[in-house]
mmCIF file of C-alpha atoms in Angstrom:
data_model
loop_
_atom_site.group_PDB
_atom_site.id
_atom_site.type_symbol
_atom_site.label_atom_id
_atom_site.label_comp_id
_atom_site.label_asym_id
_atom_site.label_seq_id
_atom_site.Cartn_x
_atom_site.Cartn_y
_atom_site.Cartn_z
ATOM 1 C CA MET A 997 59.442 17.639 -31.274
ATOM 2 C CA THR A 998 59.405 15.864 -27.921
ATOM 3 C CA LEU A 999 57.923 12.532 -26.970
ATOM 4 C CA TYR A 1000 57.008 11.183 -23.512
ATOM 5 C CA THR A 1001 57.984 14.338 -21.618
ATOM 6 C CA ARG A 1002 56.997 13.198 -18.133
ATOM 7 C CA PRO A 1003 58.622 12.305 -15.787
ATOM 8 C CA PHE A 1004 61.751 12.984 -17.882
ATOM 9 C CA GLN A 1005 61.406 16.723 -18.412
ATOM 10 C CA TRP A 1006 65.054 17.111 -17.403
ATOM 11 C CA PHE A 1007 65.996 15.188 -20.560
ATOM 12 C CA PHE A 1008 64.180 17.651 -22.805
ATOM 13 C CA ASP A 1009 65.591 20.594 -20.865
ATOM 14 C CA ASN A 1010 69.123 19.196 -21.375
ATOM 15 C CA ASP A 1011 69.528 19.147 -17.600
ATOM 16 C CA TYR A 1012 72.086 16.337 -17.535
ATOM 17 C CA ASP A 1013 75.832 15.748 -17.732
ATOM 18 C CA LEU A 1014 77.683 13.770 -20.388
ATOM 19 C CA VAL A 1015 79.806 11.278 -18.468
ATOM 20 C CA ASP A 1016 81.330 8.865 -20.944
ATOM 21 C CA TYR A 1017 81.385 7.653 -24.522
ATOM 22 C CA LEU A 1018 79.953 4.124 -24.739
ATOM 23 C CA GLY A 1019 80.200 3.297 -28.417
ATOM 24 C CA SER A 1020 79.133 4.060 -31.959
ATOM 25 C CA GLY A 1021 77.831 2.265 -35.013
ATOM 26 C CA GLY A 1022 76.638 2.914 -38.505
ATOM 27 C CA PHE A 1023 73.606 4.863 -37.341
ATOM 28 C CA GLY A 1024 74.879 6.968 -34.437
ATOM 29 C CA ILE A 1025 76.651 7.287 -31.107
ATOM 30 C CA VAL A 1026 75.826 6.203 -27.540
ATOM 31 C CA ARG A 1027 76.883 8.160 -24.459
ATOM 32 C CA LYS A 1028 76.486 7.691 -20.723
ATOM 33 C CA ILE A 1029 74.672 10.572 -19.023
ATOM 34 C CA THR A 1030 73.765 11.426 -15.429
ATOM 35 C CA SER A 1031 71.012 13.562 -13.961
ATOM 36 C CA LYS A 1032 69.289 14.027 -10.641
ATOM 37 C CA GLU A 1033 67.090 11.076 -11.663
ATOM 38 C CA GLY A 1034 69.967 8.638 -12.180
ATOM 39 C CA THR A 1035 72.305 7.305 -14.854
ATOM 40 C CA PHE A 1036 71.154 6.456 -18.369
ATOM 41 C CA ALA A 1037 72.379 5.791 -21.895
ATOM 42 C CA MET A 1038 71.640 8.379 -24.581
ATOM 43 C CA LYS A 1039 71.692 7.277 -28.199
ATOM 44 C CA THR A 1040 71.917 9.927 -30.911
ATOM 45 C CA THR A 1041 71.014 8.951 -34.469
ATOM 46 C CA LYS A 1042 72.130 11.187 -37.322
ATOM 47 C CA CYS A 1043 68.807 11.720 -39.051
ATOM 48 C CA TRP A 1044 70.180 13.690 -41.978
ATOM 49 C CA GLU A 1045 72.381 10.753 -43.043
ATOM 50 C CA PHE A 1046 70.061 7.843 -42.400
ATOM 51 C CA GLY A 1047 66.550 9.234 -42.715
ATOM 52 C CA ASP A 1048 64.293 8.992 -39.692
ATOM 53 C CA ILE A 1049 65.762 5.827 -38.199
ATOM 54 C CA GLY A 1050 65.891 7.266 -34.669
ATOM 55 C CA HIS A 1051 62.201 8.141 -34.733
ATOM 56 C CA ARG A 1052 61.391 4.699 -36.158
ATOM 57 C CA GLU A 1053 63.497 2.986 -33.498
ATOM 58 C CA PHE A 1054 61.769 4.974 -30.754
ATOM 59 C CA HIS A 1055 58.327 3.850 -31.845
ATOM 60 C CA ALA A 1056 59.471 0.244 -32.345
ATOM 61 C CA LEU A 1057 60.943 0.142 -28.836
ATOM 62 C CA LYS A 1058 57.794 1.649 -27.319
ATOM 63 C CA ARG A 1059 55.687 -1.095 -28.911
ATOM 64 C CA PHE A 1060 57.387 -3.793 -26.860
ATOM 65 C CA GLN A 1061 58.195 -2.078 -23.552
ATOM 66 C CA CYS A 1062 55.976 -4.563 -21.745
ATOM 67 C CA HIS A 1063 58.488 -7.346 -22.424
ATOM 68 C CA PRO A 1064 61.272 -7.737 -19.827
ATOM 69 C CA ASN A 1065 63.859 -8.613 -22.476
ATOM 70 C CA VAL A 1066 63.407 -5.527 -24.651
ATOM 71 C CA LEU A 1067 65.569 -2.524 -23.756
ATOM 72 C CA LYS A 1068 63.636 0.158 -21.876
ATOM 73 C CA CYS A 1069 63.268 3.419 -23.794
ATOM 74 C CA HIS A 1070 62.102 6.296 -21.595
ATOM 75 C CA ALA A 1071 61.916 9.208 -24.027
ATOM 76 C CA GLY A 1072 62.854 10.479 -27.464
ATOM 77 C CA LYS A 1073 63.388 13.903 -28.991
ATOM 78 C CA ARG A 1074 64.738 15.642 -32.048
ATOM 79 C CA SER A 1075 67.818 17.795 -31.588
ATOM 80 C CA ASN A 1076 70.269 19.749 -33.699
ATOM 81 C CA ASP A 1077 72.511 16.699 -34.085
ATOM 82 C CA GLY A 1078 69.801 14.154 -34.855
ATOM 83 C CA PHE A 1079 67.279 12.120 -32.880
ATOM 84 C CA ARG A 1080 68.039 11.274 -29.247
ATOM 85 C CA LEU A 1081 66.784 8.272 -27.297
ATOM 86 C CA LEU A 1082 66.922 7.996 -23.506
ATOM 87 C CA LEU A 1083 67.599 4.342 -22.662
ATOM 88 C CA ASP A 1084 68.326 2.169 -19.663
ATOM 89 C CA LEU A 1085 72.062 1.786 -19.118
ATOM 90 C CA ALA A 1086 73.300 -1.811 -19.343
ATOM 91 C CA PRO A 1087 75.907 -2.150 -16.552
ATOM 92 C CA TYR A 1088 77.965 -4.745 -18.446
ATOM 93 C CA GLY A 1089 77.645 -3.308 -21.939
ATOM 94 C CA ASP A 1090 76.706 -5.427 -24.928
ATOM 95 C CA LEU A 1091 77.152 -9.154 -25.345
ATOM 96 C CA ARG A 1092 80.203 -8.853 -27.579
ATOM 97 C CA GLN A 1093 81.959 -6.748 -24.953
ATOM 98 C CA VAL A 1094 81.151 -9.339 -22.283
ATOM 99 C CA VAL A 1095 82.393 -12.278 -24.367
ATOM 100 C CA ASP A 1096 85.505 -10.407 -25.495
ATOM 101 C CA LYS A 1097 86.321 -9.743 -21.838
ATOM 102 C CA HIS A 1098 85.613 -13.209 -20.426
ATOM 103 C CA GLY A 1099 86.294 -15.421 -23.452
ATOM 104 C CA PHE A 1100 82.872 -17.086 -23.597
ATOM 105 C CA CYS A 1101 79.648 -17.529 -21.617
ATOM 106 C CA ARG A 1102 79.053 -20.464 -19.344
ATOM 107 C CA ARG A 1103 76.569 -22.935 -20.751
ATOM 108 C CA HIS A 1104 73.761 -22.038 -18.332
ATOM 109 C CA THR A 1105 74.162 -18.308 -18.995
ATOM 110 C CA ALA A 1106 74.330 -18.765 -22.774
ATOM 111 C CA HIS A 1107 71.108 -20.781 -22.860
ATOM 112 C CA CYS A 1108 69.451 -18.341 -20.456
ATOM 113 C CA TYR A 1109 70.211 -15.457 -22.812
ATOM 114 C CA TYR A 1110 69.069 -17.465 -25.836
ATOM 115 C CA ASN A 1111 65.733 -18.294 -24.214
ATOM 116 C CA GLN A 1112 65.200 -14.661 -23.228
ATOM 117 C CA ILE A 1113 65.985 -13.449 -26.747
ATOM 118 C CA MET A 1114 63.587 -15.998 -28.220
ATOM 119 C CA GLY A 1115 60.898 -14.919 -25.758
ATOM 120 C CA ALA A 1116 61.255 -11.287 -26.817
ATOM 121 C CA LEU A 1117 61.206 -12.267 -30.494
ATOM 122 C CA HIS A 1118 58.067 -14.331 -30.028
ATOM 123 C CA CYS A 1119 56.373 -11.274 -28.514
ATOM 124 C CA MET A 1120 57.440 -9.102 -31.446
ATOM 125 C CA HIS A 1121 56.516 -11.649 -34.098
ATOM 126 C CA THR A 1122 53.112 -12.629 -32.745
ATOM 127 C CA SER A 1123 51.733 -9.519 -31.049
ATOM 128 C CA ASP A 1124 52.597 -6.956 -33.705
ATOM 129 C CA ASP A 1125 54.118 -8.785 -36.718
ATOM 130 C CA TYR A 1126 57.448 -7.018 -36.225
ATOM 131 C CA CYS A 1127 60.907 -8.232 -37.231
ATOM 132 C CA HIS A 1128 64.156 -6.995 -35.631
ATOM 133 C CA ARG A 1129 66.303 -7.724 -38.745
ATOM 134 C CA ASP A 1130 69.689 -7.104 -37.120
ATOM 135 C CA LEU A 1131 70.223 -9.560 -34.284
ATOM 136 C CA LYS A 1132 73.888 -9.822 -33.314
ATOM 137 C CA PRO A 1133 75.904 -9.709 -30.066
ATOM 138 C CA GLU A 1134 76.342 -5.919 -30.281
ATOM 139 C CA ASN A 1135 72.559 -5.487 -30.133
ATOM 140 C CA VAL A 1136 72.031 -7.580 -27.000
ATOM 141 C CA LEU A 1137 72.586 -5.653 -23.767
ATOM 142 C CA VAL A 1138 73.729 -7.460 -20.614
ATOM 143 C CA PHE A 1139 72.279 -6.560 -17.215
ATOM 144 C CA SER A 1140 73.360 -9.651 -15.247
ATOM 145 C CA ARG A 1141 74.163 -13.342 -15.712
ATOM 146 C CA GLN A 1142 70.416 -13.935 -15.656
ATOM 147 C CA LEU A 1143 69.199 -10.975 -17.704
ATOM 148 C CA CYS A 1144 69.792 -9.633 -21.207
ATOM 149 C CA LYS A 1145 67.701 -7.322 -23.370
ATOM 150 C CA ILE A 1146 67.413 -6.773 -27.122
ATOM 151 C CA GLY A 1147 68.245 -3.245 -28.268
ATOM 152 C CA ASP A 1148 68.934 -1.282 -31.452
ATOM 153 C CA PHE A 1149 65.628 -1.445 -33.304
ATOM 154 C CA GLY A 1150 66.784 0.932 -36.042
ATOM 155 C CA SER A 1151 66.512 -1.780 -38.716
ATOM 156 C CA SER A 1152 63.232 -3.262 -37.466
ATOM 157 C CA LEU A 1153 60.257 -3.393 -39.806
ATOM 158 C CA PRO A 1154 56.681 -4.691 -39.808
ATOM 159 C CA MET A 1155 56.330 -8.001 -41.638
ATOM 160 C CA ASP A 1156 53.803 -8.781 -44.321
ATOM 161 C CA PHE A 1157 50.779 -10.062 -42.407
ATOM 162 C CA GLU A 1158 50.358 -13.304 -44.363
ATOM 163 C CA SER A 1159 53.799 -14.187 -45.716
ATOM 164 C CA LYS A 1160 55.842 -12.704 -42.803
ATOM 165 C CA LYS A 1161 58.296 -11.446 -45.431
ATOM 166 C CA VAL A 1162 60.619 -8.450 -45.020
ATOM 167 C CA PRO A 1163 63.531 -7.072 -47.064
ATOM 168 C CA ARG A 1164 66.752 -8.749 -46.045
ATOM 169 C CA GLY A 1165 68.830 -6.492 -43.800
ATOM 170 C CA GLY A 1166 71.281 -6.366 -40.954
ATOM 171 C CA THR A 1167 74.818 -7.715 -40.753
ATOM 172 C CA ARG A 1168 75.952 -10.157 -43.457
ATOM 173 C CA ARG A 1169 77.826 -12.438 -41.038
ATOM 174 C CA TYR A 1170 74.571 -13.063 -39.179
ATOM 175 C CA HIS A 1171 72.412 -13.550 -42.283
ATOM 176 C CA PRO A 1172 70.729 -16.936 -42.796
ATOM 177 C CA PRO A 1173 71.825 -18.935 -45.863
ATOM 178 C CA GLU A 1174 68.672 -18.178 -47.866
ATOM 179 C CA ILE A 1175 70.028 -16.300 -50.911
ATOM 180 C CA ILE A 1176 67.067 -14.030 -51.571
ATOM 181 C CA SER A 1177 66.452 -10.309 -51.172
ATOM 182 C CA VAL A 1178 63.135 -10.792 -49.352
ATOM 183 C CA VAL A 1179 63.114 -13.303 -46.506
ATOM 184 C CA ASN A 1180 60.793 -14.686 -43.851
ATOM 185 C CA GLY A 1181 61.328 -12.242 -40.993
ATOM 186 C CA ILE A 1182 60.608 -14.785 -38.279
ATOM 187 C CA LYS A 1183 63.141 -17.264 -39.608
ATOM 188 C CA MET A 1184 65.718 -14.516 -40.095
ATOM 189 C CA ASP A 1185 65.402 -13.400 -36.459
ATOM 190 C CA GLN A 1186 65.452 -16.988 -35.202
ATOM 191 C CA TRP A 1187 68.648 -17.605 -37.172
ATOM 192 C CA GLY A 1188 70.217 -14.536 -35.588
ATOM 193 C CA ALA A 1189 69.302 -15.793 -32.118
ATOM 194 C CA GLY A 1190 70.888 -19.171 -32.877
ATOM 195 C CA MET A 1191 74.054 -17.463 -34.079
ATOM 196 C CA ILE A 1192 74.181 -15.491 -30.835
ATOM 197 C CA LEU A 1193 73.909 -18.716 -28.820
ATOM 198 C CA ALA A 1194 76.803 -20.215 -30.789
ATOM 199 C CA PHE A 1195 78.809 -17.015 -30.272
ATOM 200 C CA CYS A 1196 78.269 -17.211 -26.510
ATOM 201 C CA LEU A 1197 79.238 -20.880 -26.256
ATOM 202 C CA ILE A 1198 82.409 -20.829 -28.366
ATOM 203 C CA GLY A 1199 83.466 -17.236 -27.734
ATOM 204 C CA LYS A 1200 83.604 -16.033 -31.346
ATOM 205 C CA ASP A 1201 81.480 -15.525 -34.432
ATOM 206 C CA PRO A 1202 80.752 -19.036 -35.765
ATOM 207 C CA TRP A 1203 81.694 -18.171 -39.364
ATOM 208 C CA ASN A 1204 82.138 -15.234 -41.712
ATOM 209 C CA ALA A 1205 79.203 -16.117 -43.955
ATOM 210 C CA ALA A 1206 76.533 -18.832 -44.112
ATOM 211 C CA SER A 1207 77.942 -20.191 -47.351
ATOM 212 C CA MET A 1208 79.403 -23.578 -48.241
ATOM 213 C CA ASP A 1209 82.457 -21.631 -49.415
ATOM 214 C CA ASP A 1210 83.148 -20.804 -45.766
ATOM 215 C CA PRO A 1211 85.195 -23.668 -44.187
ATOM 216 C CA GLU A 1212 83.620 -23.371 -40.741
ATOM 217 C CA TYR A 1213 80.068 -23.187 -42.033
ATOM 218 C CA GLU A 1214 80.686 -26.130 -44.365
ATOM 219 C CA ALA A 1215 82.142 -28.281 -41.564
ATOM 220 C CA PHE A 1216 79.288 -27.284 -39.254
ATOM 221 C CA GLN A 1217 76.625 -28.312 -41.746
ATOM 222 C CA ARG A 1218 78.440 -31.624 -42.283
ATOM 223 C CA GLY A 1219 78.321 -32.171 -38.531
ATOM 224 C CA ASP A 1220 82.106 -32.488 -38.295
ATOM 225 C CA LEU A 1221 83.036 -31.033 -34.910
ATOM 226 C CA SER A 1222 86.582 -32.417 -35.181
ATOM 227 C CA ALA A 1223 87.150 -30.439 -38.384
ATOM 228 C CA LEU A 1224 85.828 -27.317 -36.691
ATOM 229 C CA VAL A 1225 88.237 -27.788 -33.783
ATOM 230 C CA GLN A 1226 91.097 -28.110 -36.262
ATOM 231 C CA ILE A 1227 90.068 -24.811 -37.847
ATOM 232 C CA ASN A 1228 89.668 -23.031 -34.508
ATOM 233 C CA LEU A 1229 90.243 -24.492 -31.046
ATOM 234 C CA ARG A 1230 87.386 -22.468 -29.585
ATOM 235 C CA TRP A 1231 84.950 -24.988 -31.057
ATOM 236 C CA LYS A 1232 86.360 -27.437 -28.513
ATOM 237 C CA ARG A 1233 84.300 -25.673 -25.850
ATOM 238 C CA LEU A 1234 81.093 -27.151 -27.292
ATOM 239 C CA THR A 1235 79.569 -30.223 -25.715
ATOM 240 C CA ASN A 1236 78.124 -32.811 -28.085
ATOM 241 C CA THR A 1237 74.668 -31.905 -26.775
ATOM 242 C CA ASP A 1238 75.108 -28.230 -27.597
ATOM 243 C CA PHE A 1239 76.604 -29.024 -30.999
ATOM 244 C CA HIS A 1240 73.581 -31.174 -31.825
ATOM 245 C CA PHE A 1241 71.202 -28.434 -30.658
ATOM 246 C CA LEU A 1242 72.997 -25.755 -32.677
ATOM 247 C CA ARG A 1243 72.825 -27.916 -35.795
ATOM 248 C CA GLN A 1244 69.065 -28.191 -35.297
ATOM 249 C CA ILE A 1245 68.407 -24.463 -34.887
ATOM 250 C CA LEU A 1246 70.969 -23.468 -37.558
ATOM 251 C CA HIS A 1247 69.989 -26.048 -40.173
ATOM 252 C CA TYR A 1248 70.642 -24.836 -43.721
ATOM 253 C CA ASP A 1249 67.046 -25.669 -44.693
ATOM 254 C CA PRO A 1250 64.690 -23.153 -43.000
ATOM 255 C CA LYS A 1251 61.851 -25.688 -43.095
ATOM 256 C CA LYS A 1252 63.887 -28.145 -41.003
ATOM 257 C CA ARG A 1253 65.085 -25.739 -38.309
ATOM 258 C CA ARG A 1254 64.055 -26.489 -34.777
ATOM 259 C CA VAL A 1255 61.874 -23.780 -33.223
ATOM 260 C CA PRO A 1256 60.342 -23.392 -29.730
ATOM 261 C CA LYS A 1257 56.950 -24.953 -29.120
ATOM 262 C CA CYS A 1258 55.345 -21.525 -28.705
ATOM 263 C CA TYR A 1259 55.983 -20.808 -32.396
ATOM 264 C CA LYS A 1260 54.476 -24.127 -33.427
ATOM 265 C CA ARG A 1261 51.285 -23.148 -31.629
ATOM 266 C CA ASN A 1262 51.058 -19.811 -33.413
ATOM 267 C CA PHE A 1263 52.185 -20.671 -36.939
#
C-alpha cells in the first residue's frame, strides 16, 4: 500500500540512501535519508507491535499540513518492517536535544515556540476536533530560533464533538493534574504546551508529576519561587513575569487556567 506517490516515487522505489540514525521511541525509529530530491527524515513504526499507529499518524499529519507549525509529511507506505513516513528533516533535532545542548532557551525564543505550538493546537482543536495527546519536548522539532513544528501524531485522536473528551494518554510527566481516565483534550494539550514553555525557560522538566506529593509541583502551585530555587537552581532563570504567567497557564484548576483569546472566541 502506497500513499501520495507523486512527486516522491523514489521513496516508494527505495531509491534513497540511509545516512544516519536520528533516534527511537516507544513506537519506532527515525533515520536520516538522502535522495536526488534532497535530505529527509524517515520514521518507521512497527505496526505488528503497536497496531496501525503509523497509518493513523500519517492521516493525522495530512489533516493539518496547511499549518506552518505542523511537521510536513510527504508520503507514507507499508513495508516489511512496519509503516514508513517521509518527513521534513529538522536541522536542529527536537526541542529536548536543543535545550540539553544549550542549557535553556532565551526568553524570546521560548515564548515564540510556545505561541507557535498554541497556534497549531488551535487549528487542530477547532478545525477538526483533534487532540495531540502527547505534547512534550521530544515531539517538537526545531527548524530555527523562530520556527518549531509539532510532530509525532501517533497518539492523536479525534475528540468527542460536544464534550471534547479523549482517553488520557501520552507521557505521565506531562499529564495535567486531573486524576481521571478521560480528560478534556483541549485542556490536556494546552497543559502540555505550558509545560514545554516552562521546560524551555528553566532548562529542565518542571517536575516529575503534577501531584502535591511532588516537591517542585507543590512549591510551584504555592507560588514559592524561592523554594523552587532551593530545590533546583535552574528555577532561578525565571523572571517574576514568566513565573506569574506559568502559574496562570499551569493552574491546578483547569477552569482557572489562562488560555489565548482565540480559544475564548471559539469555546
